mmCIF file of C-alpha atoms and ligand atoms in Angstrom:
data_model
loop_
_atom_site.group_PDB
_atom_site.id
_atom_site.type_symbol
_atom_site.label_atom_id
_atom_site.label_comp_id
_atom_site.label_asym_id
_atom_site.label_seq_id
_atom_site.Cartn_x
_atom_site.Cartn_y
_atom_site.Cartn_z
ATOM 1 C CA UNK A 1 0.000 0.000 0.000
ATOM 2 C CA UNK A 2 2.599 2.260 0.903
ATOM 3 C CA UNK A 3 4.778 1.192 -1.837
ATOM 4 C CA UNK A 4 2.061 1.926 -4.363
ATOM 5 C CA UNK A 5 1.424 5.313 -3.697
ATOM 6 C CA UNK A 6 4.932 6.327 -3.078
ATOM 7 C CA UNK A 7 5.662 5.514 -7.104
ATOM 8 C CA UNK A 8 2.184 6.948 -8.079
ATOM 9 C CA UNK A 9 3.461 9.958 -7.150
ATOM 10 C CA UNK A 10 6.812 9.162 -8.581
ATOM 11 C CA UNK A 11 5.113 8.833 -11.677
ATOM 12 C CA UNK A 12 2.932 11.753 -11.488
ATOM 13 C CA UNK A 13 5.341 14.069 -10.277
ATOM 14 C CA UNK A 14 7.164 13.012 -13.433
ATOM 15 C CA UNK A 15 4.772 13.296 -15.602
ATOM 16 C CA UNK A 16 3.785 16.663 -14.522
ATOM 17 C CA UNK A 17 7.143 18.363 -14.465
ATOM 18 C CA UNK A 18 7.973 16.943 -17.518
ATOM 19 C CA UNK A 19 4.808 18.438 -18.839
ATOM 20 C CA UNK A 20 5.221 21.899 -17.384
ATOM 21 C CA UNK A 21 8.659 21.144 -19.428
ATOM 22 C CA UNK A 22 7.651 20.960 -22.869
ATOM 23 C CA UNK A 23 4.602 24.004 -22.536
ATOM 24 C CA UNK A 24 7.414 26.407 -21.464
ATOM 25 C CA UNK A 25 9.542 25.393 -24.467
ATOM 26 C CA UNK A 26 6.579 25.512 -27.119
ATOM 27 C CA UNK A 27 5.031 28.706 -25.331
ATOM 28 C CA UNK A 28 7.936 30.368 -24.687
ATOM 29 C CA UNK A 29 7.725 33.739 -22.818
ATOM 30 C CA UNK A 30 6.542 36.934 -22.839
ATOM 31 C CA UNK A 31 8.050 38.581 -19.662
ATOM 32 C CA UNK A 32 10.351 37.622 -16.583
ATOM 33 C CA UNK A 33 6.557 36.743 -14.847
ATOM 34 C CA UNK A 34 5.753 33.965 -17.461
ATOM 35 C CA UNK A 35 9.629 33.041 -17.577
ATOM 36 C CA UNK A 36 9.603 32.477 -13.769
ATOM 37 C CA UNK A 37 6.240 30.620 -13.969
ATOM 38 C CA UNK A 38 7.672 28.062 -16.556
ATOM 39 C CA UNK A 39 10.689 27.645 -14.078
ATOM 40 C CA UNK A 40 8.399 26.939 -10.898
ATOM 41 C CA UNK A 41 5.940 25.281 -12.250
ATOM 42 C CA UNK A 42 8.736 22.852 -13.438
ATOM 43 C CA UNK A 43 11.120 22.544 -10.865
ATOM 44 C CA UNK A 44 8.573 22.106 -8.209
ATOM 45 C CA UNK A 45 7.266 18.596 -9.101
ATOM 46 C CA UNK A 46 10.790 17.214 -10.569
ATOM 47 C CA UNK A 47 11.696 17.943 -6.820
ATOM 48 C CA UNK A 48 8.636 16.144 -5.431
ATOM 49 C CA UNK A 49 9.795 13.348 -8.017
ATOM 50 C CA UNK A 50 13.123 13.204 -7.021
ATOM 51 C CA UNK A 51 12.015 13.366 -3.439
ATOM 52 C CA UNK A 52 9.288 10.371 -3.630
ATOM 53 C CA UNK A 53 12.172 7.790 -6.102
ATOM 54 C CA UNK A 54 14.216 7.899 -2.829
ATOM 55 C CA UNK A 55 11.250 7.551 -0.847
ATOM 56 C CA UNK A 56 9.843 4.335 -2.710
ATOM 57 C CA UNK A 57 13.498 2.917 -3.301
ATOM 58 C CA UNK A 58 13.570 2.956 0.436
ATOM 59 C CA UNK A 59 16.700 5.717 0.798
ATOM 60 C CA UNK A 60 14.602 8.436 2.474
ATOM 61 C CA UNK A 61 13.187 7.132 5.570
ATOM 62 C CA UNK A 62 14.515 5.615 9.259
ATOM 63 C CA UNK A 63 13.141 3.590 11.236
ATOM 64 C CA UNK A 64 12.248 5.294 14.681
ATOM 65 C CA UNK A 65 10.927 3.078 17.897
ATOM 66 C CA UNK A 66 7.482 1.908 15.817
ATOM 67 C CA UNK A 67 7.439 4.540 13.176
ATOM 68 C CA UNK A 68 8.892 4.778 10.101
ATOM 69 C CA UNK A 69 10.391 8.596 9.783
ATOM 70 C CA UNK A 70 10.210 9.916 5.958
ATOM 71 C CA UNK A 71 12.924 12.477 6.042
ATOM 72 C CA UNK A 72 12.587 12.886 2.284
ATOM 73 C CA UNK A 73 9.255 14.299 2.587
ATOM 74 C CA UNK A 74 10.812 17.389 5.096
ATOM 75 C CA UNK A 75 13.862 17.623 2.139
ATOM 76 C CA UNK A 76 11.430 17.974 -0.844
ATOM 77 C CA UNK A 77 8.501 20.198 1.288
ATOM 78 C CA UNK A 78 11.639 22.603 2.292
ATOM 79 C CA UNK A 79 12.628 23.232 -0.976
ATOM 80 C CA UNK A 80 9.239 22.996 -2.890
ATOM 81 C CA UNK A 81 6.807 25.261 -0.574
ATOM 82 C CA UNK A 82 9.560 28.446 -0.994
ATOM 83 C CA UNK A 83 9.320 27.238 -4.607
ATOM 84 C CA UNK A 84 5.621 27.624 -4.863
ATOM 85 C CA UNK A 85 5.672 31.024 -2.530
ATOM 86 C CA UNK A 86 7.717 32.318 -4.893
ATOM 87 C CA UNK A 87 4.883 32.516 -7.089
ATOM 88 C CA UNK A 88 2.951 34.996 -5.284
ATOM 89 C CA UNK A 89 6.558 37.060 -4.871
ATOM 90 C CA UNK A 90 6.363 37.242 -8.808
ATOM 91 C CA UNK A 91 2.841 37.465 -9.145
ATOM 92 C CA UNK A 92 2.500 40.859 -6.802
ATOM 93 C CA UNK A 93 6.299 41.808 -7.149
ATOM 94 C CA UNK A 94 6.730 42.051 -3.646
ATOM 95 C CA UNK A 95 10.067 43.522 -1.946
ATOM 96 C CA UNK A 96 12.748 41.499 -1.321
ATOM 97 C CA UNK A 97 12.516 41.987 2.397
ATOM 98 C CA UNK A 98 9.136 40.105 2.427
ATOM 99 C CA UNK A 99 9.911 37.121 0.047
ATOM 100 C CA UNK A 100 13.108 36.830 2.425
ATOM 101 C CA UNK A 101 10.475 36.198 5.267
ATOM 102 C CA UNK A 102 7.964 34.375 3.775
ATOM 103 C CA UNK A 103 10.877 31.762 2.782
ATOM 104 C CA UNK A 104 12.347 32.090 6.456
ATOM 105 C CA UNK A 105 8.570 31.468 7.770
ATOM 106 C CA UNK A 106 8.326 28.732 5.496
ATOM 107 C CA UNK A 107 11.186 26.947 6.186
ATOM 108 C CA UNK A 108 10.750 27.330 9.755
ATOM 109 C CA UNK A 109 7.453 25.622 9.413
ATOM 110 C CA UNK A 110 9.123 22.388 7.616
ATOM 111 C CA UNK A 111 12.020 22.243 10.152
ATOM 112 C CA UNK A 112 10.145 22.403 12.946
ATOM 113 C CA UNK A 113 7.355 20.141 11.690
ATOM 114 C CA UNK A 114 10.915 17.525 11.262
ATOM 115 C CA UNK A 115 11.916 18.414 14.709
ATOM 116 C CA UNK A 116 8.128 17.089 15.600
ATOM 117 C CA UNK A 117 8.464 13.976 13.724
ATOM 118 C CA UNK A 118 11.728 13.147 15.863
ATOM 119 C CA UNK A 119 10.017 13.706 19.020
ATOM 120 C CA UNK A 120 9.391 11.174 21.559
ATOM 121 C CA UNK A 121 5.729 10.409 21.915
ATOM 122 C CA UNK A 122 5.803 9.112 25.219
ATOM 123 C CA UNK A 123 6.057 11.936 26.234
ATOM 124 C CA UNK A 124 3.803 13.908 23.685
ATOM 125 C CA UNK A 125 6.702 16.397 22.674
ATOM 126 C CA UNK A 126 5.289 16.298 19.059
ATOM 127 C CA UNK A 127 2.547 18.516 19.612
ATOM 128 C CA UNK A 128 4.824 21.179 20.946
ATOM 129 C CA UNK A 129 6.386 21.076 17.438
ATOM 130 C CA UNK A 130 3.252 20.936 15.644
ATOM 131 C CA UNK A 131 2.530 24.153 17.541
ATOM 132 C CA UNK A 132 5.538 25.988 17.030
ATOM 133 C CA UNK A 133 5.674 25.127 13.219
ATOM 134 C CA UNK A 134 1.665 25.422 12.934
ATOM 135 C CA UNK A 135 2.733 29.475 14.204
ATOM 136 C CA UNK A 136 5.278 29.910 11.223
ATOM 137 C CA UNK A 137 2.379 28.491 9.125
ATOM 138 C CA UNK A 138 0.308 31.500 9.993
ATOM 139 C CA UNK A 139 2.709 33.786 9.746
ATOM 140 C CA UNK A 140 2.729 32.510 6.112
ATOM 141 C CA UNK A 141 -0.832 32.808 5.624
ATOM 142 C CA UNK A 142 -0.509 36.444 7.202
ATOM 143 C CA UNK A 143 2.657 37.663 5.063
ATOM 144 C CA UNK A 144 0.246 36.357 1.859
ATOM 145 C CA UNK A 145 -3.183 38.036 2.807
ATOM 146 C CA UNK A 146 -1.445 41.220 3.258
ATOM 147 C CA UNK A 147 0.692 41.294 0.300
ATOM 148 C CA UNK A 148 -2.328 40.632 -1.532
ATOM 149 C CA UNK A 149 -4.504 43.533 0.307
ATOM 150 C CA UNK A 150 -1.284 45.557 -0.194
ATOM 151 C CA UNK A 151 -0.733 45.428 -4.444
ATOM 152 C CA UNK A 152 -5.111 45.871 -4.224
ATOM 153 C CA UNK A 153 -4.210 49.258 -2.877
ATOM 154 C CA UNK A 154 -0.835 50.117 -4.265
ATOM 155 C CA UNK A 155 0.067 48.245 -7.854
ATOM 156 C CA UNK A 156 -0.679 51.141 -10.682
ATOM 157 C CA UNK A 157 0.019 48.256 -13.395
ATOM 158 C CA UNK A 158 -2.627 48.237 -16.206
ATOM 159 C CA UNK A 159 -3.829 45.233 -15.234
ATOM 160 C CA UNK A 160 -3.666 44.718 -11.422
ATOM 161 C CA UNK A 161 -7.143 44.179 -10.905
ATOM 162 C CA UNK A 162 -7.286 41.014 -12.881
ATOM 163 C CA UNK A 163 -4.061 39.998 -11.758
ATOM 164 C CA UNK A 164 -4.939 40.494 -8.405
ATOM 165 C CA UNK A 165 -8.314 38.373 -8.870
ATOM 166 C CA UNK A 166 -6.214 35.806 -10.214
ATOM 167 C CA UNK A 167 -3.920 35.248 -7.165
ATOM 168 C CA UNK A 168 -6.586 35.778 -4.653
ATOM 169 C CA UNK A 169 -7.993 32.288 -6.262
ATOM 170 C CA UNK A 170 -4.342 30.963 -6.500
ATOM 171 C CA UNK A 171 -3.982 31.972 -3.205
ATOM 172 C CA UNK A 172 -7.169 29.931 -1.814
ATOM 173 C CA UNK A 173 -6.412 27.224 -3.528
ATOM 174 C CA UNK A 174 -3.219 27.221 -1.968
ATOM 175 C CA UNK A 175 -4.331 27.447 1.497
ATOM 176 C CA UNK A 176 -7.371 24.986 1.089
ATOM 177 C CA UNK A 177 -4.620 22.443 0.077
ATOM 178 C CA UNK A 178 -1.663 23.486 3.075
ATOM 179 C CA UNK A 179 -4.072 22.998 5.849
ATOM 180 C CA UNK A 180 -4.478 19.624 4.952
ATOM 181 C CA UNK A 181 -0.898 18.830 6.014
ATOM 182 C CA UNK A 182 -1.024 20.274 9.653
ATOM 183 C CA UNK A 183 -4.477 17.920 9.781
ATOM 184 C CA UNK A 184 -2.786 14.689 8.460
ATOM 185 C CA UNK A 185 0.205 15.436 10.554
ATOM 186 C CA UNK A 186 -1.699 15.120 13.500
ATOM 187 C CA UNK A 187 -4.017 11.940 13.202
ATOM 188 C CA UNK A 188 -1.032 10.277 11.276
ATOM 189 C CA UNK A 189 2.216 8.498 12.455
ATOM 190 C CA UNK A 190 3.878 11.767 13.606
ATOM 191 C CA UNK A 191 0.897 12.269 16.050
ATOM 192 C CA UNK A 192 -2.016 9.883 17.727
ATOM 193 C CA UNK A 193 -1.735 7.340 14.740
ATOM 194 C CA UNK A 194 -5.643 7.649 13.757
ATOM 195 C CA UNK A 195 -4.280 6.995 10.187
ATOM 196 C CA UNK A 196 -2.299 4.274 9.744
ATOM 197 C CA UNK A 197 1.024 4.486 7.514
ATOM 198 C CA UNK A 198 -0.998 3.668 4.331
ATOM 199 C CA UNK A 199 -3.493 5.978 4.492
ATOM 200 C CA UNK A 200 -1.224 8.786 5.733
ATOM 201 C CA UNK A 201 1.056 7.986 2.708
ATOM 202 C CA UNK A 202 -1.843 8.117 0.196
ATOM 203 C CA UNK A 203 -3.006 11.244 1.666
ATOM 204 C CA UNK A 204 -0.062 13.229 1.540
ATOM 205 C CA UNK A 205 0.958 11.774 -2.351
ATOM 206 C CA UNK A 206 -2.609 12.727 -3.146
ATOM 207 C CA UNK A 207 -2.501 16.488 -1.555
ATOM 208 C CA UNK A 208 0.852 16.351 -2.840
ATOM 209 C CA UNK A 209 0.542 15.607 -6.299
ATOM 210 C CA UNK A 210 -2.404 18.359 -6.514
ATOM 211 C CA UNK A 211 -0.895 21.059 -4.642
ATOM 212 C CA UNK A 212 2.065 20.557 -7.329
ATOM 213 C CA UNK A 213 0.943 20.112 -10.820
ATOM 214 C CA UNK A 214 -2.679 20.851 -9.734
ATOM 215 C CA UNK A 215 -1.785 24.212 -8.421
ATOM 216 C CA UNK A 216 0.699 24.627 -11.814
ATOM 217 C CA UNK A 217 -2.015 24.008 -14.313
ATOM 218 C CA UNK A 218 -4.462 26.284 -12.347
ATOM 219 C CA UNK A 219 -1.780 28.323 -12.119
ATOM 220 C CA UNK A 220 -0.832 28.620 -16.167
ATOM 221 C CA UNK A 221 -4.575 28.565 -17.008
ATOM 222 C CA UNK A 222 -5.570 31.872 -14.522
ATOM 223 C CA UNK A 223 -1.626 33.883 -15.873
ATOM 224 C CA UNK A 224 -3.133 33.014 -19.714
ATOM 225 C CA UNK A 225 -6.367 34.649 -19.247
ATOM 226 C CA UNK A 226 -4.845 37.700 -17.572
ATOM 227 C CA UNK A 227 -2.205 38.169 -20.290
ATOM 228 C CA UNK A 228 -4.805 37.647 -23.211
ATOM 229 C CA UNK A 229 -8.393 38.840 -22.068
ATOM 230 C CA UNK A 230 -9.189 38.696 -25.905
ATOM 231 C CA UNK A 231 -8.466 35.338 -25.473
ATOM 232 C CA UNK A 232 -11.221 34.577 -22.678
ATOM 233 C CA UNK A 233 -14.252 35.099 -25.175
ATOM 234 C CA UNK A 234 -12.516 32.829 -27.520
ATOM 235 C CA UNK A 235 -11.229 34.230 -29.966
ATOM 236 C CA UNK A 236 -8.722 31.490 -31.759
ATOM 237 C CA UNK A 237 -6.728 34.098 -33.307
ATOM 238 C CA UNK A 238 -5.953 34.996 -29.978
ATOM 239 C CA UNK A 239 -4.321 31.770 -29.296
ATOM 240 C CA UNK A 240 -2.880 31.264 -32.751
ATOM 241 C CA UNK A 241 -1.198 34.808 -31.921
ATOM 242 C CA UNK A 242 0.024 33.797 -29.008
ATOM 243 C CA UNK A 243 1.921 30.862 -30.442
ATOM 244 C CA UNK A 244 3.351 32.846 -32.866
ATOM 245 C CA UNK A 245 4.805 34.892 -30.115
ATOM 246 C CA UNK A 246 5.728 32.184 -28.071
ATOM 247 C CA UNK A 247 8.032 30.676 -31.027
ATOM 248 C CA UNK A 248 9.202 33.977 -31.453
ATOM 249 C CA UNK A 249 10.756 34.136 -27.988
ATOM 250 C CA UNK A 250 10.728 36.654 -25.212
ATOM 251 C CA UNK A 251 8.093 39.084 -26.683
ATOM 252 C CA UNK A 252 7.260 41.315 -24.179
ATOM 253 C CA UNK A 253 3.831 42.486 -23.342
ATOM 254 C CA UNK A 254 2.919 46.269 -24.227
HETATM 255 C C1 LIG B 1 3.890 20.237 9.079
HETATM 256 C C2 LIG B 1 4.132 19.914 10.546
HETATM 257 C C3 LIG B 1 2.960 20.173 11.421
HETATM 258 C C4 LIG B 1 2.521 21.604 11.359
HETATM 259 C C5 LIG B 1 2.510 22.161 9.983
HETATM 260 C C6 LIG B 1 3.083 21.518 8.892
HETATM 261 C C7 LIG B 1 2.848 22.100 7.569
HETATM 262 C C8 LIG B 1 3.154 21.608 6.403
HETATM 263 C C9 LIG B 1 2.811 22.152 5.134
HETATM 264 C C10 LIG B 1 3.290 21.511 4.056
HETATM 265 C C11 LIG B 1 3.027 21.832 2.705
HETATM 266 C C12 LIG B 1 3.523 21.052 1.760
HETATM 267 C C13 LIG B 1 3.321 21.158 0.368
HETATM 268 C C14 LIG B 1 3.982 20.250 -0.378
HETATM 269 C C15 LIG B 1 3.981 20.080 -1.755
HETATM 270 O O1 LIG B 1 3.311 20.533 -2.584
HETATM 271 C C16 LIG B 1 5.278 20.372 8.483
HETATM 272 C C17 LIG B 1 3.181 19.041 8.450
HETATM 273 C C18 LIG B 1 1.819 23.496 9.824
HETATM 274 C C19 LIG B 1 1.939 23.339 5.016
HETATM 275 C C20 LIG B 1 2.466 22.193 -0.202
#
């Protein structure tokens, strides 16, 4: 059971980065946001990939007391989650200052969430951890709601109403998937074992696999409409026109 899931999402993960792949090279790029996109959207689930082939080979976990520990999940959710913030850094061109904390919050968050899955239960220490890294979490969610309230009211870019519609629904989407984690986290192995390591395993590959390429495609789809609103009442020259650019490379925007 375990097994299973751990290469479906080998196999998805794949599947999806290598798909993210080949739209960046056909579409190309119209401006450093698109040009970061097709990196993220990308890297993100070759990491998750990488992450769940040492995972299934066996080369990612320990065995601690009664539990099996899978340290490759902390490796790949530490370097993936700063991946996917950096989205919303793009998307609303924040300051360096605050992509530098919503990484630090983030990373927090994963380490200390680790430090929880080392703990020893007999003495409940976990849920210590769960609480400390459960506060970096909202200081996440925080640094995001008001990054978003702040480009409403500041951005003077032609089109930062639609872009900020666009990442407000990103940005649920995102949130409605990350609270899963803390949830499984807690009635999984790492906490009061509710779910056993099956069902934690196919939880996480599931959440997993659509926080990744899920949130990637929704992700492409919601930057296309904003860069082509011609496009949105379906117009095909629209999308023939934006081939054209795509194979032309690096056309910027007006
Ligand atoms: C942990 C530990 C317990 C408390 C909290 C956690 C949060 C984890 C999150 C992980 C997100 C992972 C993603 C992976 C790949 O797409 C570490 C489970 C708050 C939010 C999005």
């Amino acid at each position: 059971m375990v097994e299973i899931w751990l290469w479906t999402a080998v196999v998805g993960m794949a599947t999806g980065s290598a798909g993210f792949l080949i739209y960046a090279l056909a579409h190309g790029h119209r401006d450093d946001r698109e040009e970061w996109q097709g990196f993220l959207t990308f890297a993100v689930p070759l990491v998750a990939a990488i992450a769940y082939l040492a995972m299934a080979t066996g080369q990612a976990d320990f065995t601690l007391g009664d539990r099996t520990v899978y340290w490759g999940r902390y490796l790949d959710w530490s370097i993936t989650t700063p991946l996917l913030l950096l989205h919303f850094v793009v998307m609303l061109r924040m300051r360096a200052i605050i992509a530098v904390g919503l990484v630090f919050s983030d990373v927090l968050m994963i380490v200390t969430g680790f430090a929880g899955a080392l703990a020893d239960h007999s003495h409940h220490i976990q849920y210590l951890w769960w609480t400390v890294s459960t506060g970096a979490f909202l200081a996440v969610i925080a640094l995001l709601l008001s990054q978003l309230a702040a480009y409403r009211r500041g951005s003077d870019e032609p089109d930062a109403a639609g872009r900020a519609r666009v990442a407000q629904r990103l940005m649920v989407m995102l949130l409605g998937l990350w609270v899963v984690y803390p949830i499984v986290w807690l009635v999984g192995t790492t906490g009061n074992g509710a779910l056993g390591p099956g069902a934690e395993t196919a939880v996480y590959a599931v959440v997993d696999l659509i926080a990744k390429v899920g949130f990637g495609i929704a992700l492409t789809l919601g930057v296309l409409s904003l860069s082509h609103p011609a496009g949105r009442t379906g117009a095909g020259v629209s999308r023939r026109g934006r081939r054209d650019a795509g194979a032309r490379g690096g056309l910027r925007r007006a």
